[in-house]
Short mmCIF file of C-alpha atoms in Angstrom, two decimals:
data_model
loop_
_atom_site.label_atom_id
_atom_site.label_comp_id
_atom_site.label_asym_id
_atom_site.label_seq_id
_atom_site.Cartn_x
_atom_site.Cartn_y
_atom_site.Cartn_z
CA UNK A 1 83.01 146.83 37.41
CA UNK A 2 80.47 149.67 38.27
CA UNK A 3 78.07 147.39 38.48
CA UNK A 4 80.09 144.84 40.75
CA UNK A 5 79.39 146.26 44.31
CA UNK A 6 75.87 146.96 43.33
CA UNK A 7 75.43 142.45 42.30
CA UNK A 8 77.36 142.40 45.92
CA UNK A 9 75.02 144.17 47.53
CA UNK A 10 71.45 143.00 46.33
CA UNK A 11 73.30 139.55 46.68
CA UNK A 12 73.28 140.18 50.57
CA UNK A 13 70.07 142.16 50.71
CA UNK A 14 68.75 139.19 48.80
CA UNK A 15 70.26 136.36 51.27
CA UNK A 16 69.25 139.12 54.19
CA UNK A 17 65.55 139.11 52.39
CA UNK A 18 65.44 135.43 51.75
CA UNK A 19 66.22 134.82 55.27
CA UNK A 20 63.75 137.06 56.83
CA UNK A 21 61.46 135.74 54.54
CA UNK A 22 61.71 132.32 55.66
CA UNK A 23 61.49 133.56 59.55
CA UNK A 24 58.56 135.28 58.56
CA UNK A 25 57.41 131.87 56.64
CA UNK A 26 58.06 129.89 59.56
CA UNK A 27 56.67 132.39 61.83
CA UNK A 28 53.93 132.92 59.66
CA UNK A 29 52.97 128.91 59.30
CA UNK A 30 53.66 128.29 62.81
CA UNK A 31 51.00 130.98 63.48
CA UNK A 32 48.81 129.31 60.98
CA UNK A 33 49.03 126.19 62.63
CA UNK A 34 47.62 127.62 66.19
CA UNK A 35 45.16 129.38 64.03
CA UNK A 36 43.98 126.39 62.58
CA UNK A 37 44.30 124.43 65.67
CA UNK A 38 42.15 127.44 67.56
CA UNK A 39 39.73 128.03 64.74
CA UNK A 40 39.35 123.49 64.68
CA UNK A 41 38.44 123.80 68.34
CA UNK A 42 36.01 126.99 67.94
CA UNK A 43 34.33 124.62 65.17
CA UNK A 44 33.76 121.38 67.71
CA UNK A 45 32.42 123.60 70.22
CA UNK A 46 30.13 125.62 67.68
CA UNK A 47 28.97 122.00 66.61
CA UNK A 48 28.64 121.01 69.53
CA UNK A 49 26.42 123.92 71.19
CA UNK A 50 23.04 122.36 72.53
CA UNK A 51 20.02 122.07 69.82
CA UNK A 52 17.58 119.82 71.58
CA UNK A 53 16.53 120.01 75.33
CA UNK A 54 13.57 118.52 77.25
CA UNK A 55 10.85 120.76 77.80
CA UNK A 56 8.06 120.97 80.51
CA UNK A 57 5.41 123.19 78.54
CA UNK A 58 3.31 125.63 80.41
CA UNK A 59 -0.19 125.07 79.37
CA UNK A 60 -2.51 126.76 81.95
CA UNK A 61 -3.58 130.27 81.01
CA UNK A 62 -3.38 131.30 84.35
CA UNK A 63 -0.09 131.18 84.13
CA UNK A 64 0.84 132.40 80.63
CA UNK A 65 -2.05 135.81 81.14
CA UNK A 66 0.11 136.87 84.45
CA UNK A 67 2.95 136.69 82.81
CA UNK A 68 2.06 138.41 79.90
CA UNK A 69 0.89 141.34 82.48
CA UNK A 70 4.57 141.34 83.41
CA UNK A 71 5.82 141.57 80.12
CA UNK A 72 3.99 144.22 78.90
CA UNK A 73 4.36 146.15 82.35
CA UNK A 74 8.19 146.25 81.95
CA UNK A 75 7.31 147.07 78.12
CA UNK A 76 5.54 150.37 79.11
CA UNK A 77 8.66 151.61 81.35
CA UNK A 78 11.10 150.04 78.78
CA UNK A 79 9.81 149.57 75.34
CA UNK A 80 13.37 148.93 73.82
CA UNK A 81 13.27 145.47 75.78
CA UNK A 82 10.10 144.49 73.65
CA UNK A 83 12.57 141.90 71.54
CA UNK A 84 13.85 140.09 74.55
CA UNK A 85 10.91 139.10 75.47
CA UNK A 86 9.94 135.13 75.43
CA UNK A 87 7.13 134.99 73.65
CA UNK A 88 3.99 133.42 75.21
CA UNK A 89 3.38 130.21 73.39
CA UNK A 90 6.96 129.17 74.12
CA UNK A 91 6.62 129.06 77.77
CA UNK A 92 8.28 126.40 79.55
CA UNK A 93 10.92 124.67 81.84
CA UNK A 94 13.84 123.29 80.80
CA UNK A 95 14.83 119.97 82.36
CA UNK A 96 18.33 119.21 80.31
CA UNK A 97 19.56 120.42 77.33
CA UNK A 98 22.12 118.39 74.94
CA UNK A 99 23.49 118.10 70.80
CA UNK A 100 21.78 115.62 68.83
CA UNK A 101 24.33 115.49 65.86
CA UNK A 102 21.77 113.50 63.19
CA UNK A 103 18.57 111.95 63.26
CA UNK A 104 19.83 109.04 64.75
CA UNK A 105 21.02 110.17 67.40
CA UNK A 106 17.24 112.06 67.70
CA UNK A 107 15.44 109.05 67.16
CA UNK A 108 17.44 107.29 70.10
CA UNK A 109 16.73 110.29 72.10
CA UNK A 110 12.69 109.56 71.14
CA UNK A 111 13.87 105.83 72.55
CA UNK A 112 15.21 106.78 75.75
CA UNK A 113 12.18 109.27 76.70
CA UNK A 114 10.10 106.49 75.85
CA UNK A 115 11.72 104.32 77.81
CA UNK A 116 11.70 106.00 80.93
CA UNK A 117 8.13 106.23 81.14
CA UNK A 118 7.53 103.48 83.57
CA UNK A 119 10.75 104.44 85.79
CA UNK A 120 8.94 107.76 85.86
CA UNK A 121 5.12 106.28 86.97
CA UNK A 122 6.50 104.67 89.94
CA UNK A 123 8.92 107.52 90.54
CA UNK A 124 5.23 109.52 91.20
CA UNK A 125 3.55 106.84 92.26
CA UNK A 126 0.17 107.50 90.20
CA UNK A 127 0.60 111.13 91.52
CA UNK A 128 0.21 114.19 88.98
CA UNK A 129 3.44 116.10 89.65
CA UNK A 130 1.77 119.62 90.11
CA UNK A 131 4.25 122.75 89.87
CA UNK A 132 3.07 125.88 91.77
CA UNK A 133 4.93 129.21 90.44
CA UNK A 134 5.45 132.49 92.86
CA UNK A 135 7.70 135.55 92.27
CA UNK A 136 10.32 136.70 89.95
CA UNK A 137 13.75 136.69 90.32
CA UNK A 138 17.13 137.02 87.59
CA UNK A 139 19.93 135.42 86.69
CA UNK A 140 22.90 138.20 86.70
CA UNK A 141 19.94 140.83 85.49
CA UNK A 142 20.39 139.49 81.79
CA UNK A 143 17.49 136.73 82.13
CA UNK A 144 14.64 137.32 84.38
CA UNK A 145 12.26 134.71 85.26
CA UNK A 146 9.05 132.94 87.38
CA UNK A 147 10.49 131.10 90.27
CA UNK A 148 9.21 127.97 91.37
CA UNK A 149 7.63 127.64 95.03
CA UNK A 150 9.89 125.71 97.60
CA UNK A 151 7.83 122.15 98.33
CA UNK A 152 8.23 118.42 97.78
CA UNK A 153 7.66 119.13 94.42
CA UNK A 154 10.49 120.89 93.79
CA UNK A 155 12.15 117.46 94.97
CA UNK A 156 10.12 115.25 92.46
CA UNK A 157 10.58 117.56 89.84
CA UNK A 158 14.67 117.30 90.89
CA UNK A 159 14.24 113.30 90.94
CA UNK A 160 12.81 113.42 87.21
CA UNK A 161 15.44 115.94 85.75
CA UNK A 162 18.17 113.42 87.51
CA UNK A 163 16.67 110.49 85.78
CA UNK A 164 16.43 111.77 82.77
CA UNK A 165 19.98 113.44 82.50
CA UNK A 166 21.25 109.55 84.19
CA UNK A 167 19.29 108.04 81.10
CA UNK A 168 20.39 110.03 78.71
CA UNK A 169 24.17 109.76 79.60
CA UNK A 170 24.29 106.39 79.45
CA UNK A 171 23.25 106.12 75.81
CA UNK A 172 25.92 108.81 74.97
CA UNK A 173 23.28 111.49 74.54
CA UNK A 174 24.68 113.91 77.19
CA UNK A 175 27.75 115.37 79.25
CA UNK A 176 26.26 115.43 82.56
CA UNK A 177 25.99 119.43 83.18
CA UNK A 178 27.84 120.00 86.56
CA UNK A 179 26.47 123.48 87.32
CA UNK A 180 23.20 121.22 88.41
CA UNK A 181 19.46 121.70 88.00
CA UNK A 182 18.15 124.92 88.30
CA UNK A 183 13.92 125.03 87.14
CA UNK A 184 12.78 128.21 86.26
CA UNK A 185 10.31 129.81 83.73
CA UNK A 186 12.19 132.17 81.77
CA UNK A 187 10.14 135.29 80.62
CA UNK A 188 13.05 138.03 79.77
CA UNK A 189 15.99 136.74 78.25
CA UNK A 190 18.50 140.02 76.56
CA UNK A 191 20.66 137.63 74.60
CA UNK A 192 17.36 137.43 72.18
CA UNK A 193 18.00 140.89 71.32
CA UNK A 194 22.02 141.59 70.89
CA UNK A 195 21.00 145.41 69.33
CA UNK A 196 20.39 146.18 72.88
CA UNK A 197 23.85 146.55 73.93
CA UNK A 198 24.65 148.82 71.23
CA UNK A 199 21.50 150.85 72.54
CA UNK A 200 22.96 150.81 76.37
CA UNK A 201 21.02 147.88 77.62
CA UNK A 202 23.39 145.61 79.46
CA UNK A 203 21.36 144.85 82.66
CA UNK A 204 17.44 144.46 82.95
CA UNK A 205 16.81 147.16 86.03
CA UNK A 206 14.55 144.79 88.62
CA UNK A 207 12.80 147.76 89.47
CA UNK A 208 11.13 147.71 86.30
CA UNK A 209 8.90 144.30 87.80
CA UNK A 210 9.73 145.15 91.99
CA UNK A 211 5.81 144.85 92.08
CA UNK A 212 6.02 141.44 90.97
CA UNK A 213 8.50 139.61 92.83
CA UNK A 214 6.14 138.47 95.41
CA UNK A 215 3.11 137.81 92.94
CA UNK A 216 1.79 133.49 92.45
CA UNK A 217 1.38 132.99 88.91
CA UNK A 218 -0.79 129.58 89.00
CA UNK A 219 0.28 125.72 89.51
CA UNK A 220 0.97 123.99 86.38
CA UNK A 221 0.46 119.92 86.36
CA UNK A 222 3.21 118.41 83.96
CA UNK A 223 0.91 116.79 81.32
CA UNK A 224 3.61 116.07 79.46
CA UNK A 225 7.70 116.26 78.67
CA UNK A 226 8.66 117.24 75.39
CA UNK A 227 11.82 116.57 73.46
CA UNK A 228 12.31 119.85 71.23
CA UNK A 229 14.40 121.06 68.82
CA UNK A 230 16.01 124.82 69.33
CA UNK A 231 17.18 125.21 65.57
CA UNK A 232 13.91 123.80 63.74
CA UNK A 233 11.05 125.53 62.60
CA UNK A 234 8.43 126.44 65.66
CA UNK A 235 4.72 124.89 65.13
CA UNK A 236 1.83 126.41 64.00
CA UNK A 237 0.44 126.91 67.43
CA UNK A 238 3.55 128.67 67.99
CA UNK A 239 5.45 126.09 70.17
CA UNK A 240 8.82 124.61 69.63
CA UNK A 241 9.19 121.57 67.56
CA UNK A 242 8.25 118.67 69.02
CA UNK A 243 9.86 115.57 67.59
CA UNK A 244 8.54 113.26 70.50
CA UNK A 245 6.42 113.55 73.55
CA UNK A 246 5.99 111.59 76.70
CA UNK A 247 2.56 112.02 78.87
CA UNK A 248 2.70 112.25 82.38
CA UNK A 249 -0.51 112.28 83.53
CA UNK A 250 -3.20 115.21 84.41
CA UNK A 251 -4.91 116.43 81.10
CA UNK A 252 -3.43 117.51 77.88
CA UNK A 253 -4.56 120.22 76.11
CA UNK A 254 -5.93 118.06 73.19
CA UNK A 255 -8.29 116.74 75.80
CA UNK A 256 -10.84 119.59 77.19
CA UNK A 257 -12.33 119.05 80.42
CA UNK A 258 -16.22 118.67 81.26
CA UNK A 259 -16.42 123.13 81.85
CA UNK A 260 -14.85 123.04 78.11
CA UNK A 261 -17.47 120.99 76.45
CA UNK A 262 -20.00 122.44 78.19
CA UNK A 263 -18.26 125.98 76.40
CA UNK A 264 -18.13 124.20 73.06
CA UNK A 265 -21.47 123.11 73.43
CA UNK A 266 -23.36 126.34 73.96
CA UNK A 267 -21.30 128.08 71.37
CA UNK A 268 -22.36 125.66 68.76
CA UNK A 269 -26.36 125.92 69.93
CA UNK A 270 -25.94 130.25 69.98
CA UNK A 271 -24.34 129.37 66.36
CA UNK A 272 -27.04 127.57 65.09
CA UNK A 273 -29.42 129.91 66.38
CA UNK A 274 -27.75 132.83 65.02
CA UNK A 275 -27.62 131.49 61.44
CA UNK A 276 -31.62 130.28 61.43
CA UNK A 277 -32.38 133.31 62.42
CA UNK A 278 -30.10 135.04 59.45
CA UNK A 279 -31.57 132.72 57.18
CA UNK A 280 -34.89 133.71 58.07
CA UNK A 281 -34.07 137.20 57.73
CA UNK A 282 -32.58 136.61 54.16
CA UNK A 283 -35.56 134.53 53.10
CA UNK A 284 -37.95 137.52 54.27
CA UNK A 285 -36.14 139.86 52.09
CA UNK A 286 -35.83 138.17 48.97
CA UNK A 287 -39.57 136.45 49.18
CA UNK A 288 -41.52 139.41 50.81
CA UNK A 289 -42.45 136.61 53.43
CA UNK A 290 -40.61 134.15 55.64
CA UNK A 291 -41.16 129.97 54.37
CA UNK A 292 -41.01 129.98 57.94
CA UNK A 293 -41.68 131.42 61.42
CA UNK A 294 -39.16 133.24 63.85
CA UNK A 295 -40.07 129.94 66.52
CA UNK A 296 -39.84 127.38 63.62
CA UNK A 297 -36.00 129.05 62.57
CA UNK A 298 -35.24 128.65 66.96
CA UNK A 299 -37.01 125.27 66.93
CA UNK A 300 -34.46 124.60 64.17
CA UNK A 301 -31.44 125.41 65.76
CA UNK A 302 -32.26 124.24 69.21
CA UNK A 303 -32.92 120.70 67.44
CA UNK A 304 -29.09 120.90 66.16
CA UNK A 305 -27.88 122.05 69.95
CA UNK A 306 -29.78 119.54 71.04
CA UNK A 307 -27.41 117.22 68.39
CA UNK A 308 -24.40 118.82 69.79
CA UNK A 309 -25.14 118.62 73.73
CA UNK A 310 -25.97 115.15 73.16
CA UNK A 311 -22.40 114.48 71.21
CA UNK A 312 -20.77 117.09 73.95
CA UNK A 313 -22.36 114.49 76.65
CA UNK A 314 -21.59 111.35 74.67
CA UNK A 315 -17.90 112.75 74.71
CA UNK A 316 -17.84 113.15 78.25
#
């Protein structure tokens, strides 16, 4: 009997408990479910963030030395920015950007690029698409970058972003980006360097580059459009990875022009000379006496520049 209204009352605080612990079941997988859901959605779009975009690289140096005078102008006033800097070899413009899921979906990606070359010749017309650069502006002071010159190539260049996005959506390969096509060559970029909000860095100051924003940075012909991958390795020359490229005309940088070979050329004859003449100073040593004369060692080498202006020349 003592013990009777103590079984009564853990019987109710245990119905009580059970039933609070089924609301807070309930509750609890009810809020699991709208995790789940929440954290299934955060996955797609996570899988789904662009890793592949269309790339017009920046190969004149004219271009790539003035902007590294920026970079390390700002640097000097702000040295904590040195991480969101692009880095030179990477320079380019971006004409879409999409998610390749798998290779297959890369290799048709190759296809399509491929297959817009000839829409793309008579879009120019035999014309090299040249892209002149001039001042620096930002994008909400987080990403600063080269701005390209007002023109009728800023319309071509438009025409050949539109293509390629209209090509690429109708394979599947892209969700046509409504905010539209904005060129520009990025050069500061702070989401490469998240430690700098912790630091106090929200906002690059545009006073740090004022001298700039007026400054022409060079023209860059598009040699070529690149389809790259954001997530792979970068090459050895420092650029993105290239998985395909399509030529557009003007010169690529595998093929020097006539003031380059001439370059190459007189390197290799001020080579040649240099090592006769080392040999001949080696020889001299070691046998008290030269096998041969100061003007036989030159006679030498110019014979093998000779070689390598006529191969420079056959070349051309």
């Amino acid at each position: 009997i003592p013990h009777g209204p103590a079984v009564v009352i853990d019987d109710k605080g245990g119905d009580e408990g059970s039933a609070q612990e089924k609301r807070k079941r309930k509750r609890g997988d009810s809020g699991g479910r709208v995790d789940s859901e929440e954290d299934a959605k955060k996955k797609k779009r996570e899988s789904q963030r662009p890793n592949y975009f269309i790339s017009v690289p920046i190969t004149n140096t004219q271009i790539s030395s003035a902007v590294l005078g920026v970079q390390e102008a700002v640097l000097q006033q702000e040295p904590r920015l040195a991480r969101a800097m692009i880095p030179i070899p990477t320079l380019h413009i971006t004409l879409l950007v999409t998610h390749l899921s798998n290779q297959e979906q890369v290799d048709l990606a190759a296809s399509v690029l491929a297959q817009v070359q000839p829409s793309l010749a008579e879009l120019l017309g035999g014309r090299d698409l040249v892209l002149p650069f001039s001042g620096i502006s930002h994008f909400r002071k987080e990403v600063v970058f080269v701005g390209l010159a007002p023109g009728q190539h800023r319309d071509r260049l438009d025409t050949v972003a539109d293509l390629l996005q209209g090509r690429f959506e109708e394979q599947g390969l892209l969700q046509r980006d409504t905010r539209g096509f904005e060129p520009h060559l990025t050069i500061m970029k702070l989401s490469r360097a998240s430690k700098l909000r912790s630091q106090g860095v929200r906002r690059v100051d545009p006073a740090l580059y004022s001298s700039y924003t007026n400054k022409f940075f060079g023209e860059q012909t598009v040699e070529r459009l690149d389809l790259c991958s954001m997530l792979k390795k970068k090459q050895a020359d420092g650029y993105y990875h290239t998985e395909t490229s399509l030529p557009m005309g003007g010169r690529r940088r595998s093929e020097p022009d006539e003031a380059e070979l001439l370059r190459v050329s007189r390197r290799l004859v001020e080579d040649a000379v240099s090592r006769a003449l080392q040999q001949y100073k080696q020889e001299s040593l070691q046998n008290g006496g030269g096998p041969q004369s100061p003007g036989n060692a030159e006679e030498t080498a110019t014979k093998t520049g000779t070689t390598a202006n006529s191969t420079a020349d056959h070349r051309k």
